[in-house]
Each structure stands twice: as C-alpha cells, then as structure tokens.
Tab-separated table of C-alpha atoms in Angstrom:
chain	number	residue	atom	x	y	z
A	588	MET	CA	-0.123	-0.195	-0.110
A	589	THR	CA	1.093	3.461	-0.631
A	590	PRO	CA	0.500	6.307	2.049
A	591	THR	CA	-2.564	7.174	0.187
A	592	GLY	CA	-3.860	3.829	0.478
A	593	THR	CA	-4.105	2.847	-3.213
A	594	PRO	CA	-2.501	-0.446	-4.218
A	595	LEU	CA	0.661	-0.003	-6.664
A	596	ALA	CA	-0.963	-2.781	-8.985
A	597	ALA	CA	-3.689	-0.290	-9.424
A	598	ARG	CA	-2.285	2.593	-10.104
A	599	ALA	CA	0.389	1.042	-12.568
A	600	PRO	CA	-2.210	1.150	-15.558
A	601	ARG	CA	-3.415	4.350	-15.116
A	602	ALA	CA	0.265	5.704	-14.844
A	603	ARG	CA	0.929	3.874	-17.864
A	604	LEU	CA	-2.338	5.751	-19.952
A	605	HIS	CA	-1.035	8.695	-18.324
A	606	ALA	CA	2.157	8.489	-19.812
A	607	ALA	CA	1.343	7.203	-23.627
A	608	ALA	CA	-1.169	10.502	-23.400
A	609	LEU	CA	2.055	12.658	-22.771
A	610	ALA	CA	3.993	10.666	-25.165
A	611	GLY	CA	1.050	11.334	-27.869
A	612	ALA	CA	0.719	15.008	-27.204
A	613	TRP	CA	4.749	15.488	-27.514
A	614	LEU	CA	4.878	13.896	-30.548
A	615	LEU	CA	2.274	16.097	-32.269
A	616	ALA	CA	3.590	18.954	-30.342
A	617	ALA	CA	6.946	18.062	-31.971
A	618	CYS	CA	5.951	18.186	-35.788
A	619	ALA	CA	6.499	20.320	-38.184
A	620	SER	CA	3.997	23.203	-38.330
A	621	PRO	CA	1.564	23.257	-41.387
A	622	GLY	CA	1.464	26.903	-41.012
A	623	PRO	CA	-1.642	29.142	-41.230
A	624	ALA	CA	-4.728	28.250	-42.520
A	625	HIS	CA	-5.626	28.643	-46.064
A	626	GLU	CA	-8.964	29.958	-47.194
A	627	PRO	CA	-9.749	28.623	-50.886
A	628	LEU	CA	-11.711	30.572	-53.498
A	629	ALA	CA	-15.177	30.447	-53.627
A	630	ALA	CA	-17.159	28.182	-55.766
A	631	THR	CA	-19.918	29.887	-57.845
A	632	THR	CA	-23.466	29.079	-57.558
A	633	ALA	CA	-26.112	28.516	-60.103
A	634	GLN	CA	-28.102	31.084	-59.355
A	635	ALA	CA	-24.783	33.381	-59.317
A	636	VAL	CA	-24.732	32.527	-62.910
A	637	GLY	CA	-28.855	33.204	-63.512
A	638	LEU	CA	-29.945	29.724	-63.514
A	639	ALA	CA	-33.510	29.430	-62.161
A	640	SER	CA	-33.680	26.976	-58.882
A	641	ALA	CA	-36.876	25.095	-60.512
A	642	PRO	CA	-37.498	21.412	-60.018
A	643	PRO	CA	-35.070	19.121	-62.105
A	644	GLN	CA	-36.821	18.319	-65.483
A	645	GLN	CA	-37.320	15.198	-67.142
A	646	ALA	CA	-34.702	15.684	-69.485
A	647	LEU	CA	-33.072	18.701	-70.951
A	648	ALA	CA	-31.406	16.719	-73.669
A	649	PRO	CA	-32.851	13.238	-74.571
A	650	ALA	CA	-30.308	10.299	-75.023
A	651	GLN	CA	-29.011	10.026	-78.530
A	652	TRP	CA	-30.474	13.467	-79.052
A	653	TRP	CA	-29.220	12.976	-82.854
A	654	ARG	CA	-32.048	10.352	-83.787
A	655	GLN	CA	-34.697	12.983	-83.659
A	656	LEU	CA	-33.026	14.723	-86.254
A	657	GLY	CA	-34.754	12.097	-88.575
A	658	ASP	CA	-31.693	10.990	-90.795
A	659	PRO	CA	-30.685	7.058	-90.712
A	660	THR	CA	-27.424	8.363	-92.244
A	661	LEU	CA	-26.579	10.635	-89.723
A	662	ASP	CA	-27.173	7.918	-86.903
A	663	ALA	CA	-24.977	5.569	-88.731
A	664	LEU	CA	-22.219	8.039	-88.525
A	665	ILE	CA	-22.178	9.138	-85.410
A	666	ALA	CA	-22.518	5.595	-84.191
A	667	GLN	CA	-19.148	5.016	-85.979
A	668	ALA	CA	-17.844	7.864	-84.675
A	669	LEU	CA	-18.427	6.885	-81.340
A	670	GLN	CA	-16.915	3.711	-81.664
A	671	GLY	CA	-13.732	4.259	-83.545
A	672	SER	CA	-12.886	7.852	-83.284
A	673	PRO	CA	-8.894	8.158	-82.118
A	674	SER	CA	-10.088	11.238	-79.983
A	675	LEU	CA	-12.582	9.055	-77.845
A	676	ALA	CA	-9.930	6.301	-77.534
A	677	VAL	CA	-7.895	8.758	-76.112
A	678	ALA	CA	-10.215	9.876	-73.396
A	679	ARG	CA	-11.394	6.161	-72.568
A	680	ALA	CA	-7.801	5.362	-72.411
A	681	ARG	CA	-6.992	8.137	-69.859
A	682	LEU	CA	-10.119	7.061	-67.960
A	683	ALA	CA	-8.658	3.497	-67.836
A	684	GLN	CA	-5.447	4.970	-66.398
A	685	ALA	CA	-6.931	6.866	-63.675
A	686	VAL	CA	-9.012	4.058	-62.422
A	687	ALA	CA	-5.459	1.928	-62.386
A	688	LEU	CA	-3.913	4.278	-60.608
A	689	SER	CA	-6.985	4.583	-58.045
A	690	GLN	CA	-6.603	0.822	-57.588
A	691	VAL	CA	-2.657	1.320	-57.069
A	692	ARG	CA	-3.619	3.560	-54.484
A	693	GLU	CA	-6.074	1.740	-52.741
A	694	ALA	CA	-3.427	-1.502	-53.049
A	695	ALA	CA	-0.793	0.603	-50.977
A	696	ASN	CA	-2.767	1.179	-48.359
A	697	GLY	CA	-3.549	-2.287	-47.219
A	698	PRO	CA	-1.008	-4.813	-45.807
A	699	GLN	CA	1.766	-5.789	-47.793
A	700	ALA	CA	2.886	-9.529	-47.672
A	701	THR	CA	5.972	-10.685	-49.572
A	702	LEU	CA	7.896	-13.768	-49.990
A	703	GLY	CA	11.841	-13.755	-50.784
A	704	ALA	CA	14.490	-16.150	-51.318
A	705	ASP	CA	18.264	-15.429	-51.756
A	706	LEU	CA	21.107	-17.588	-52.476
A	707	ALA	CA	24.780	-16.715	-52.789
A	708	ARG	CA	28.249	-18.109	-53.169
A	709	GLN	CA	30.986	-16.278	-51.848
A	710	HIS	CA	34.716	-16.207	-51.106
A	711	TYR	CA	34.899	-14.250	-47.836
A	712	THR	CA	38.142	-12.055	-47.352
A	713	ALA	CA	40.650	-13.296	-45.100
A	714	GLN	CA	41.533	-9.386	-43.805
A	715	GLY	CA	38.179	-8.548	-43.057
A	716	LEU	CA	35.740	-8.450	-40.370
A	717	ILE	CA	34.520	-11.636	-40.558
A	718	PRO	CA	36.736	-14.266	-38.317
A	719	ALA	CA	37.478	-17.651	-39.396
A	720	PRO	CA	36.749	-20.609	-40.041
A	721	VAL	CA	34.782	-18.235	-42.747
A	722	ALA	CA	37.290	-16.011	-43.407
A	723	GLY	CA	39.497	-16.877	-46.512
A	724	HIS	CA	37.175	-19.269	-47.470
A	725	VAL	CA	34.038	-20.090	-50.115
A	726	TYR	CA	30.776	-20.523	-48.982
A	727	SER	CA	27.418	-20.448	-49.833
A	728	THR	CA	24.561	-18.753	-48.001
A	729	GLY	CA	20.631	-18.657	-48.437
A	730	ASN	CA	18.140	-16.673	-46.915
A	731	LEU	CA	14.250	-17.495	-47.320
A	732	GLN	CA	12.080	-15.059	-45.629
A	733	ALA	CA	8.443	-13.925	-45.575
A	734	THR	CA	7.431	-10.278	-44.698
A	735	LEU	CA	4.146	-8.802	-43.656
A	736	ALA	CA	4.264	-4.926	-43.382
A	737	TRP	CA	1.484	-2.249	-42.921
A	738	ALA	CA	1.215	1.285	-42.151
A	739	PRO	CA	-1.810	2.119	-40.098
A	740	ASP	CA	-4.089	5.392	-41.046
A	741	PHE	CA	-4.101	7.108	-37.724
A	742	PHE	CA	-4.105	10.717	-39.098
A	743	GLY	CA	-6.383	9.982	-42.386
A	744	GLN	CA	-3.713	10.282	-45.049
A	745	HIS	CA	-3.922	7.591	-47.121
A	746	ALA	CA	-7.832	7.695	-46.984
A	747	ALA	CA	-7.398	11.327	-48.501
A	748	GLU	CA	-4.699	9.861	-50.881
A	749	LEU	CA	-7.459	7.350	-52.256
A	750	GLU	CA	-10.223	9.709	-52.350
A	751	ALA	CA	-8.004	12.365	-54.358
A	752	ALA	CA	-7.305	9.376	-56.949
A	753	LEU	CA	-10.995	8.334	-56.932
A	754	GLY	CA	-11.642	11.935	-57.404
A	755	GLN	CA	-9.544	11.996	-60.586
A	756	ALA	CA	-10.964	9.109	-61.891
A	757	ARG	CA	-14.250	10.384	-61.540
A	758	ALA	CA	-13.136	13.436	-63.682
A	759	ALA	CA	-11.525	11.343	-66.350
A	760	GLN	CA	-14.812	9.422	-66.694
A	761	ALA	CA	-16.645	12.683	-66.876
A	762	ASP	CA	-14.296	13.894	-69.352
A	763	ALA	CA	-14.618	10.693	-71.776
A	764	ALA	CA	-18.719	11.676	-71.407
A	765	ALA	CA	-17.802	15.129	-72.452
A	766	ALA	CA	-15.206	14.166	-75.386
A	767	ALA	CA	-18.223	11.490	-76.840
A	768	ASN	CA	-20.839	14.680	-76.369
A	769	LEU	CA	-18.284	16.736	-78.152
A	770	LEU	CA	-17.823	14.230	-80.894
A	771	ALA	CA	-21.542	13.793	-81.415
A	772	ALA	CA	-21.946	17.405	-81.686
A	773	GLN	CA	-19.054	17.963	-84.206
A	774	VAL	CA	-20.496	14.953	-86.626
A	775	ALA	CA	-24.029	16.662	-86.533
A	776	ARG	CA	-22.935	20.037	-87.384
A	777	GLY	CA	-20.322	18.851	-89.765
A	778	TYR	CA	-23.275	17.077	-91.520
A	779	VAL	CA	-25.794	19.885	-91.353
A	780	GLY	CA	-22.909	22.053	-92.539
A	781	LEU	CA	-22.457	19.447	-95.782
A	782	ALA	CA	-26.385	19.381	-96.211
A	783	ARG	CA	-26.235	23.355	-96.584
A	784	LEU	CA	-23.563	23.163	-98.780
A	785	GLN	CA	-25.475	21.029	-101.279
A	786	ALA	CA	-28.396	23.009	-101.001
A	787	GLN	CA	-26.452	26.111	-101.942
A	788	ARG	CA	-24.834	24.411	-104.749
A	789	ALA	CA	-28.220	23.580	-106.481
A	790	VAL	CA	-29.314	27.216	-106.341
A	791	ALA	CA	-25.966	27.911	-107.836
A	792	GLU	CA	-26.309	25.661	-110.310
A	793	ARG	CA	-29.436	27.372	-111.321
A	794	ALA	CA	-27.794	30.626	-110.935
A	795	HIS	CA	-25.148	29.582	-113.313
A	796	ALA	CA	-27.498	28.636	-115.757
A	797	GLN	CA	-29.677	31.708	-115.516
A	798	ARG	CA	-26.315	33.931	-116.196
A	799	GLN	CA	-25.956	31.680	-119.351
A	800	GLU	CA	-29.391	32.569	-120.532
A	801	GLN	CA	-28.795	36.201	-119.713
A	802	TRP	CA	-25.790	36.256	-121.856
A	803	ALA	CA	-27.443	34.549	-124.757
A	804	LEU	CA	-30.176	37.063	-124.710
A	805	THR	CA	-28.013	39.854	-124.334
A	806	ARG	CA	-26.052	38.575	-127.584
A	807	GLU	CA	-29.299	38.759	-129.610
A	808	ARG	CA	-30.418	42.240	-128.165
A	809	VAL	CA	-27.018	43.521	-129.215
A	810	GLN	CA	-27.223	42.033	-132.455
A	811	ALA	CA	-30.923	43.322	-133.171
A	812	GLY	CA	-29.271	46.777	-131.901
A	813	LEU	CA	-31.470	47.015	-128.525
A	814	ASP	CA	-28.203	46.708	-126.380
A	815	SER	CA	-24.792	47.894	-126.611
A	816	GLN	CA	-21.522	45.785	-125.951
A	817	VAL	CA	-21.438	47.009	-122.547
A	818	GLU	CA	-24.323	45.328	-121.741
A	819	LEU	CA	-22.946	42.298	-123.680
A	820	ALA	CA	-19.706	42.419	-121.494
A	821	GLN	CA	-21.502	42.659	-118.416
A	822	ALA	CA	-23.503	39.843	-118.950
A	823	GLN	CA	-20.709	37.613	-120.355
A	824	ALA	CA	-18.335	38.185	-117.339
A	825	ALA	CA	-21.420	37.130	-114.561
A	826	VAL	CA	-21.143	33.502	-116.198
A	827	PRO	CA	-17.565	32.754	-115.269
A	828	ASP	CA	-18.323	34.493	-111.600
A	829	ALA	CA	-21.311	32.100	-111.376
A	830	ARG	CA	-19.080	29.313	-112.460
A	831	ALA	CA	-16.358	30.115	-109.978
A	832	GLN	CA	-19.026	30.463	-107.189
A	833	ALA	CA	-20.120	26.756	-107.568
A	834	GLU	CA	-16.466	25.550	-107.959
A	835	ALA	CA	-15.907	27.137	-104.607
A	836	LEU	CA	-18.822	25.486	-103.123
A	837	ASP	CA	-17.688	22.100	-104.410
A	838	GLU	CA	-14.157	22.739	-102.927
A	839	GLN	CA	-15.987	23.008	-99.490
A	840	ILE	CA	-18.253	20.125	-100.298
A	841	THR	CA	-15.334	18.032	-100.838
A	842	LEU	CA	-13.327	19.232	-97.767
A	843	ALA	CA	-16.555	18.925	-95.599
A	844	ARG	CA	-16.643	15.248	-96.325
A	845	ARG	CA	-13.082	14.662	-95.723
A	846	GLN	CA	-13.790	16.387	-92.262
A	847	LEU	CA	-16.692	13.906	-91.451
A	848	ALA	CA	-14.855	10.859	-92.587
A	849	THR	CA	-11.980	12.201	-90.436
A	850	LEU	CA	-14.313	12.630	-87.337
A	851	SER	CA	-16.108	9.480	-87.755
A	852	GLY	CA	-12.952	7.421	-87.745
A	853	GLN	CA	-12.698	6.526	-91.366
A	854	ALA	CA	-10.176	7.302	-94.341
A	855	PRO	CA	-10.808	10.814	-95.509
A	856	SER	CA	-11.848	9.876	-99.019
A	857	ALA	CA	-14.469	7.126	-97.517
A	858	LEU	CA	-17.416	9.616	-97.905
A	859	ALA	CA	-16.812	11.265	-101.561
A	860	ALA	CA	-20.543	10.030	-101.960
A	861	LEU	CA	-22.202	11.344	-99.149
A	862	ASP	CA	-25.151	13.482	-100.269
A	863	PRO	CA	-27.201	14.995	-97.212
A	864	ALA	CA	-29.988	16.969	-97.512
A	865	LEU	CA	-31.591	19.540	-95.630
A	866	ALA	CA	-34.819	18.765	-96.002
A	867	ARG	CA	-34.688	15.571	-94.316
A	868	LEU	CA	-33.568	16.987	-91.264
A	869	GLN	CA	-35.783	17.917	-88.418
A	870	ALA	CA	-35.693	20.456	-85.561
A	871	LEU	CA	-34.956	19.161	-82.094
A	872	PRO	CA	-37.186	19.987	-79.097
A	873	VAL	CA	-36.033	23.461	-77.047
A	874	PRO	CA	-36.516	23.025	-73.139
A	875	PRO	CA	-38.943	25.878	-71.995
A	876	GLN	CA	-35.977	27.025	-69.268
A	877	LEU	CA	-32.920	26.178	-67.911
A	878	GLY	CA	-32.753	25.221	-64.326
A	879	ALA	CA	-29.732	24.501	-61.678
A	880	ASP	CA	-30.018	20.994	-62.860
A	881	LEU	CA	-28.308	21.917	-65.934
A	882	LEU	CA	-24.892	21.749	-63.682
A	883	GLY	CA	-25.460	18.179	-63.190
A	884	ARG	CA	-26.146	17.195	-66.720
A	885	ARG	CA	-22.813	18.859	-68.278
A	886	PRO	CA	-19.883	16.096	-68.286
A	887	ASP	CA	-17.565	19.193	-68.328
A	888	VAL	CA	-18.999	20.774	-65.366
A	889	VAL	CA	-19.037	17.461	-63.421
A	890	ALA	CA	-15.179	16.736	-64.166
A	891	ALA	CA	-14.399	20.028	-62.822
A	892	ARG	CA	-16.177	19.788	-59.903
A	893	TRP	CA	-14.620	16.080	-59.273
A	894	ARG	CA	-11.413	17.926	-59.543
A	895	ILE	CA	-12.303	19.934	-56.765
A	896	GLU	CA	-12.927	17.038	-54.718
A	897	ALA	CA	-9.767	15.681	-55.668
A	898	ALA	CA	-7.719	18.724	-54.846
A	899	THR	CA	-9.467	18.930	-51.666
A	900	GLN	CA	-8.469	15.731	-50.791
A	901	GLY	CA	-4.743	16.094	-52.045
A	902	VAL	CA	-4.297	19.201	-49.549
A	903	ALA	CA	-5.456	16.893	-46.954
A	904	ALA	CA	-3.019	14.358	-47.800
A	905	ALA	CA	-0.340	17.031	-47.747
A	906	ARG	CA	-1.789	18.241	-44.388
A	907	GLY	CA	-1.176	14.206	-43.073
A	908	GLU	CA	2.575	14.768	-44.092
A	909	PHE	CA	3.206	16.840	-40.921
A	910	TYR	CA	1.902	14.109	-38.631
A	911	PRO	CA	3.904	10.750	-37.330
A	912	ASN	CA	4.080	8.094	-39.726
A	913	ILE	CA	4.023	4.313	-38.415
A	914	ASN	CA	5.156	1.155	-39.937
A	915	LEU	CA	4.377	-2.013	-38.526
A	916	VAL	CA	6.876	-4.867	-40.380
A	917	ALA	CA	7.153	-8.702	-38.794
A	918	PHE	CA	9.283	-11.264	-40.729
A	919	VAL	CA	9.963	-14.942	-40.474
A	920	GLY	CA	12.177	-17.106	-42.318
A	921	LEU	CA	15.332	-19.265	-42.775
A	922	ASN	CA	18.850	-17.819	-42.902
A	923	ALA	CA	21.987	-19.948	-42.796
A	924	LEU	CA	25.593	-19.876	-43.800
A	925	GLY	CA	25.950	-23.050	-45.969
A	926	LEU	CA	22.906	-24.404	-48.026
A	927	ASP	CA	23.050	-27.933	-46.224
A	928	ARG	CA	21.978	-26.181	-43.073
A	929	LEU	CA	19.202	-23.608	-44.398
A	930	PHE	CA	16.436	-26.124	-43.182
A	931	GLN	CA	17.657	-26.869	-39.932
A	932	ALA	CA	15.941	-25.480	-36.891
A	933	GLY	CA	18.480	-23.851	-35.782
A	934	SER	CA	18.135	-21.307	-38.945
A	935	ARG	CA	14.999	-20.038	-37.648
A	936	GLN	CA	14.846	-15.928	-37.816
A	937	PHE	CA	11.681	-14.162	-36.865
A	938	GLY	CA	11.235	-10.552	-35.591
A	939	VAL	CA	9.103	-7.572	-35.425
A	940	ALA	CA	10.030	-3.815	-36.499
A	941	PRO	CA	7.782	-1.341	-35.817
A	942	ALA	CA	9.349	2.129	-36.936
A	943	LEU	CA	7.956	5.508	-36.236
A	944	ARG	CA	9.004	8.404	-38.551
A	945	LEU	CA	8.142	12.421	-37.196
A	946	PRO	CA	8.895	15.204	-39.333
A	947	LEU	CA	10.649	17.967	-37.226
A	948	PHE	CA	12.805	20.366	-39.347
A	949	ASP	CA	12.929	19.818	-43.581
A	950	GLY	CA	13.776	23.099	-44.299
A	951	GLY	CA	10.002	24.042	-45.349
A	952	ARG	CA	9.755	21.223	-47.627
A	953	LEU	CA	6.506	19.785	-46.453
A	954	ARG	CA	4.847	23.352	-46.107
A	955	ALA	CA	6.005	24.299	-49.693
A	956	GLN	CA	4.002	20.505	-50.734
A	957	LEU	CA	0.832	21.915	-48.865
A	958	GLY	CA	1.183	25.296	-50.519
A	959	SER	CA	1.340	23.824	-53.804
A	960	ARG	CA	-1.697	21.681	-53.280
A	961	GLN	CA	-3.353	24.463	-51.928
A	962	ALA	CA	-2.885	26.372	-55.023
A	963	GLU	CA	-3.944	23.332	-57.015
A	964	LEU	CA	-7.332	23.389	-54.990
A	965	ASP	CA	-7.941	26.989	-56.109
A	966	ALA	CA	-6.551	26.572	-59.555
A	967	ALA	CA	-9.639	23.621	-59.722
A	968	ILE	CA	-12.264	25.757	-58.168
A	969	ALA	CA	-11.530	28.773	-60.762
A	970	GLN	CA	-11.483	26.109	-63.618
A	971	TYR	CA	-15.041	25.042	-62.224
A	972	ASN	CA	-16.281	28.406	-61.873
A	973	GLY	CA	-15.307	29.040	-65.762
A	974	ALA	CA	-17.142	25.664	-66.635
A	975	VAL	CA	-19.981	26.946	-64.936
A	976	LEU	CA	-20.270	30.413	-66.611
A	977	ASP	CA	-19.369	28.693	-69.969
A	978	ALA	CA	-22.092	26.329	-69.325
A	979	ALA	CA	-24.684	28.961	-68.787
A	980	ARG	CA	-23.495	31.245	-71.493
A	981	GLU	CA	-23.570	28.315	-74.016
A	982	ALA	CA	-26.988	27.207	-73.552
A	983	GLY	CA	-28.549	30.634	-73.461
A	984	ASP	CA	-26.857	31.691	-76.201
A	985	ALA	CA	-28.336	28.589	-78.295
A	986	ILE	CA	-32.030	29.480	-76.748
A	987	ALA	CA	-31.490	33.289	-77.579
A	988	SER	CA	-30.026	32.395	-81.417
A	989	LEU	CA	-32.955	29.767	-81.770
A	990	GLN	CA	-35.843	32.576	-80.712
A	991	SER	CA	-34.294	35.301	-82.792
A	992	LEU	CA	-33.649	32.697	-85.830
A	993	THR	CA	-37.572	32.004	-85.338
A	994	ARG	CA	-38.104	35.584	-86.091
A	995	GLN	CA	-35.686	35.996	-88.845
A	996	GLN	CA	-37.310	32.727	-90.271
A	997	ALA	CA	-40.614	34.341	-90.432
A	998	GLN	CA	-39.402	37.673	-92.165
A	999	GLN	CA	-37.756	35.703	-94.612
A	1000	ASP	CA	-40.872	33.489	-95.500
A	1001	GLN	CA	-42.487	36.639	-96.130
A	1002	ALA	CA	-39.824	38.029	-98.476
A	1003	ALA	CA	-39.514	34.637	-100.264
A	1004	ALA	CA	-43.355	34.594	-100.861
A	1005	GLY	CA	-42.755	38.238	-102.254
A	1006	ALA	CA	-40.425	37.362	-104.527
A	1007	GLU	CA	-41.513	33.953	-105.784
A	1008	GLN	CA	-44.964	36.471	-106.273
A	1009	ALA	CA	-43.038	39.273	-108.509
A	1010	TRP	CA	-41.400	36.381	-110.646
A	1011	ARG	CA	-44.772	34.677	-111.569
A	1012	LEU	CA	-46.422	37.785	-112.663
A	1013	ALA	CA	-43.405	38.607	-114.443
A	1014	GLN	CA	-43.619	35.342	-116.298
A	1015	GLU	CA	-47.376	36.195	-117.122
A	1016	ARG	CA	-46.356	39.401	-118.351
A	1017	TYR	CA	-44.049	37.970	-120.719
A	1018	ARG	CA	-46.193	35.264	-122.023
A	1019	ALA	CA	-49.006	38.058	-122.462
A	1020	GLY	CA	-46.399	39.642	-124.530
A	1021	LEU	CA	-46.054	42.625	-121.977
A	1022	GLY	CA	-42.543	42.410	-121.106
A	1023	SER	CA	-38.931	40.972	-122.024
A	1024	TYR	CA	-37.615	37.563	-120.436
A	1025	LEU	CA	-34.820	39.775	-119.488
A	1026	GLY	CA	-37.163	40.875	-116.730
A	1027	VAL	CA	-38.204	37.473	-115.940
A	1028	LEU	CA	-34.529	36.563	-115.440
A	1029	ALA	CA	-34.197	39.593	-113.087
A	1030	SER	CA	-37.189	38.520	-111.085
A	1031	GLU	CA	-35.641	35.001	-110.780
A	1032	SER	CA	-32.308	36.713	-109.547
A	1033	GLN	CA	-34.268	37.903	-106.295
A	1034	VAL	CA	-35.815	34.397	-106.043
A	1035	LEU	CA	-32.317	32.768	-106.125
A	1036	ALA	CA	-31.338	35.165	-103.477
A	1037	GLN	CA	-34.028	34.627	-101.125
A	1038	ARG	CA	-33.626	30.814	-101.414
A	1039	ARG	CA	-29.756	31.370	-100.704
A	1040	GLN	CA	-30.867	32.817	-97.555
A	1041	ALA	CA	-33.486	30.421	-96.916
A	1042	VAL	CA	-31.067	27.472	-96.858
A	1043	ASP	CA	-28.588	29.562	-94.617
A	1044	LEU	CA	-31.119	30.192	-92.036
A	1045	GLN	CA	-32.574	26.832	-91.931
A	1046	ALA	CA	-29.148	25.213	-91.851
A	1047	ARG	CA	-28.243	27.787	-88.939
A	1048	ARG	CA	-31.416	26.958	-87.214
A	1049	LEU	CA	-30.424	23.010	-87.286
A	1050	ASP	CA	-27.003	24.092	-86.508
A	1051	THR	CA	-27.818	25.757	-83.310
A	1052	HIS	CA	-30.197	22.957	-82.386
A	1053	VAL	CA	-27.348	20.703	-82.079
A	1054	ALA	CA	-25.298	23.412	-80.174
A	1055	LEU	CA	-28.160	23.363	-77.922
A	1056	MET	CA	-28.280	19.622	-77.275
A	1057	LYS	CA	-24.184	19.617	-77.019
A	1058	ALA	CA	-24.632	22.450	-74.601
A	1059	LEU	CA	-27.299	20.776	-72.137
A	1060	GLY	CA	-25.186	17.836	-71.895
A	1061	GLY	CA	-26.295	15.640	-74.558
A	1062	GLY	CA	-28.471	13.353	-72.651
A	1063	TRP	CA	-25.762	12.904	-70.279
A	1064	GLN	CA	-26.483	11.088	-66.619
A	1065	ASP	CA	-23.947	11.151	-64.175
A	1066	ASP	CA	-22.640	7.906	-63.372
A	1067	THR	CA	-19.427	8.573	-61.967
A	1068	ALA	CA	-20.360	7.849	-58.253
A	1069	ALA	CA	-20.162	4.383	-59.486
A	1070	LEU	CA	-16.339	4.329	-59.622
A	1071	ALA	CA	-16.449	4.676	-55.607
A	1072	ALA	CA	-16.601	0.461	-55.648
A	1073	ALA	CA	-14.559	0.171	-58.867
A	1074	PRO	CA	-11.082	-0.289	-57.219
A	1075	GLN	CA	-12.433	-3.164	-55.278
C-alpha cells in the first residue's frame, strides 16, 4: 500500500495511460508546423450565373438526341464516330489509366506481404571483419523469408490519397463523356453544314444557268441593236463569276466530306458520295427554361467538380505529412551459412520492426508541398467557376439564337413569298407579250437570293439546335459515383 492507500498494482495501468497520452501530445507538438490556415476560393453557384432554381426537369436533352433529327445516315455516322474515333479512344484510355491509379493507391493502403528467396556463393576475405573459419574460404549462403508490413492510417492521410485518386478517376470518366458529347455534336454540325453546302450548290447551279441565258439573250439584243457592247460584256463576265461560285462550293463540299470521314474514324476519302439534304432533317425540342440541374447534366462541369474534390483530398493528404508515420513490419524465415543447414531448426529467424517517422525540421519542404496542393485546389475551383459560366452562356446563347432565328425565318418567308410572286407576275407578263424575258430573269435573281438566304437560315437553325443539345449535356446521366467501388 502507498501512503494514500491506493495499491501500486492499481495505479500502474493509470500511470501507463498518462504516460502514453503525454507521449502522444509530445509527438504531435514536435511535428513540423503546416503554417496558417488557407482559405480556398469560393465556388460559384447556379443562381449566381442566372440559372433558375426550378425543380429538375425530366430531360434537358434526350439520350442519343441526334436520332430525333430523323436521318438514318447521320445516326450511322455518329455511331461509327463514337466507336472508332481516335480522340475518343484517347479519352477512354485516360479513364482506364485513372482507374488503375486509384486501384494502385488503394492497394498501397492495405497490408503488404512478400516472400523472398536469396542464394549466394561468395569468397570471404581473410583480412576483413568476418573471422575464421569463414574468412579466406568460399561458402554458400541462403535466405528464405516472409515479410508482412502495414502502415496504419491514424491521421487519415492514406484515405485522403485514395479519395484524391478516385476523384481524378471520376473526373476522367466525366471527361470521356464530355468528349463523346462533343464528338457527336461535331459530326452532326458537320453533317448539317454539308447539307447546307449541297443546297447552296443547287441554287448556284441554277444561277449559273440563268447567267448563261442572260448572256445568250443579251447577244441577241446586241445583234438586234437593242443593247450595246457594255451590256454584253457585263452579261458575259457574270457567267464565269457564277461558275467560280459553284466551284468554290464544290471545294467546300469536298473538304466537309473529308472532315466528316475523319471525325467518324474513316479514311478521308471514304464519304466521297455522301449527299445529305436539309429537307430530311428535323428540328429538335427546346427546353422551356434552364434550371440549376443543367450543371449536373454537363459532363465537363461534373468533371471540374470532381477535380475540386480530388484537390481538396490532396490538401488533406499533404497536411497529413506533418503527422507521425507509423510502420509495422513482421518477418519470419530461414537464414544459414551453407545451404545444407538452411532448413535446420537453428536457421530460423523471426522478428518485428515497428518504426516511427516524425517530421521535425525539413527546411520548409512539407509547407511548400502543402502550399502547392492549396494552389491546385484554388486552380480547380477557378476552372470549375469558368466551366459553370461557359455552361450557362452556351445554353443561353443557343436558346437566344433559336428565338432570333425563328423570327428571322418568319420575316424571310414573307420576303421569299413576295419574290416568288413577283417572278410569277413577270412570267405572266412575258407570256402575254407585255414584258421581256430579261425582266423574268431579273425577277428570278431575287428568288435565287431569297432561296440562298432560306438555306442559310434553315441550316443555322439546325446547327443551333445541335449546339443546344451539346450545351445541355447531350442527354448524359451522371454515373461517376459508381467508380467508388471500382477499385474493389
């Protein structure tokens, strides 16, 4: 008994507990300091960029939205592009690499077991530290050992590193979806552009024939003394000009076909006979309003958000470097000088080797590393803010353009109807002998100009519909959270 009446046996566990607590406090106090707390940048919100906080809609853009354009040839082109495009293959390879790296990180956090076998035959120096009878002779040595190592994650560093790797893998998955969405939009817009060129080529062909008719008619009028050489020279110059315009359209058609073939993973000349028509393409649906759920349907925005998560975990992992690192190692095996003795009972060896590493003074290396991770977090947040702004602008711009194009088409329809009516009246006057055929051709020039404008407006409207589908996320559904169990 002690003077206070407390048995020594009862006080011993309490004393050991106090000692352990003091030792732990001393270890934490002795760690290198991470410096003042860092306040990261603020992430923007949907409301800050003008997106309504309306309830989520059923679908901003339908899955495989290009099928609603109603052209099976385009459907086949996009399907082939999504399967064989080299750029999409690169995005998928980066996703596989990110997933593999997260698996490597998870495997490193668990216990590690190794089995080693070493054999050697050596002549030992007679003048070294090894005494006789080994010194000066040749002996064989053998070592057979199993080792088990584990580093407990007391301060959450390993968990933060794993979450950072998973965040990068999820971002890579969203990037792959964004690449697929962009590729589908590029193929669809290229297809619409080719259809516009084909329609313009038909108008240019008629304009060329019209210029030839005007030239022939002007020659007749000059011979009859009704026109001068000035009018003849003007009519003659208009023919090669119209032919040059048609040739320029032919060049653009060839380049558009080659671009589409490359986008779809085919040889550049594979689509030399592709002949799309604007009349076969239908307009896509437009959402009534843009809500905050747009940000969850855009794979590029989701990828940026996952990079913030990865960078946040990277900061936590860098902060964990300031705390003690504990490693537990145990080994068992056989070791002998002379292979004939390797498997004898006396060759057994075993042991444990716990290790503690505590950063005290490192010249500011850990603090600089933490500062770098904090800067990466700020950069990730800034990139996310930029992605959110771009998403709201792209979708809003597309809707605004569609509304304007609808009004422009209404006005152009009226102008085209007026030009068509004037052309019909000119034809009637010519047939009645009240006007010349030059007047008919002049009226047709206005009709052709309106047809060109109608083709451009129709193609622009279809192109803007495609741009809107891309801006709305292309019907993508966020499935990146499923990667949480992938390394298992």
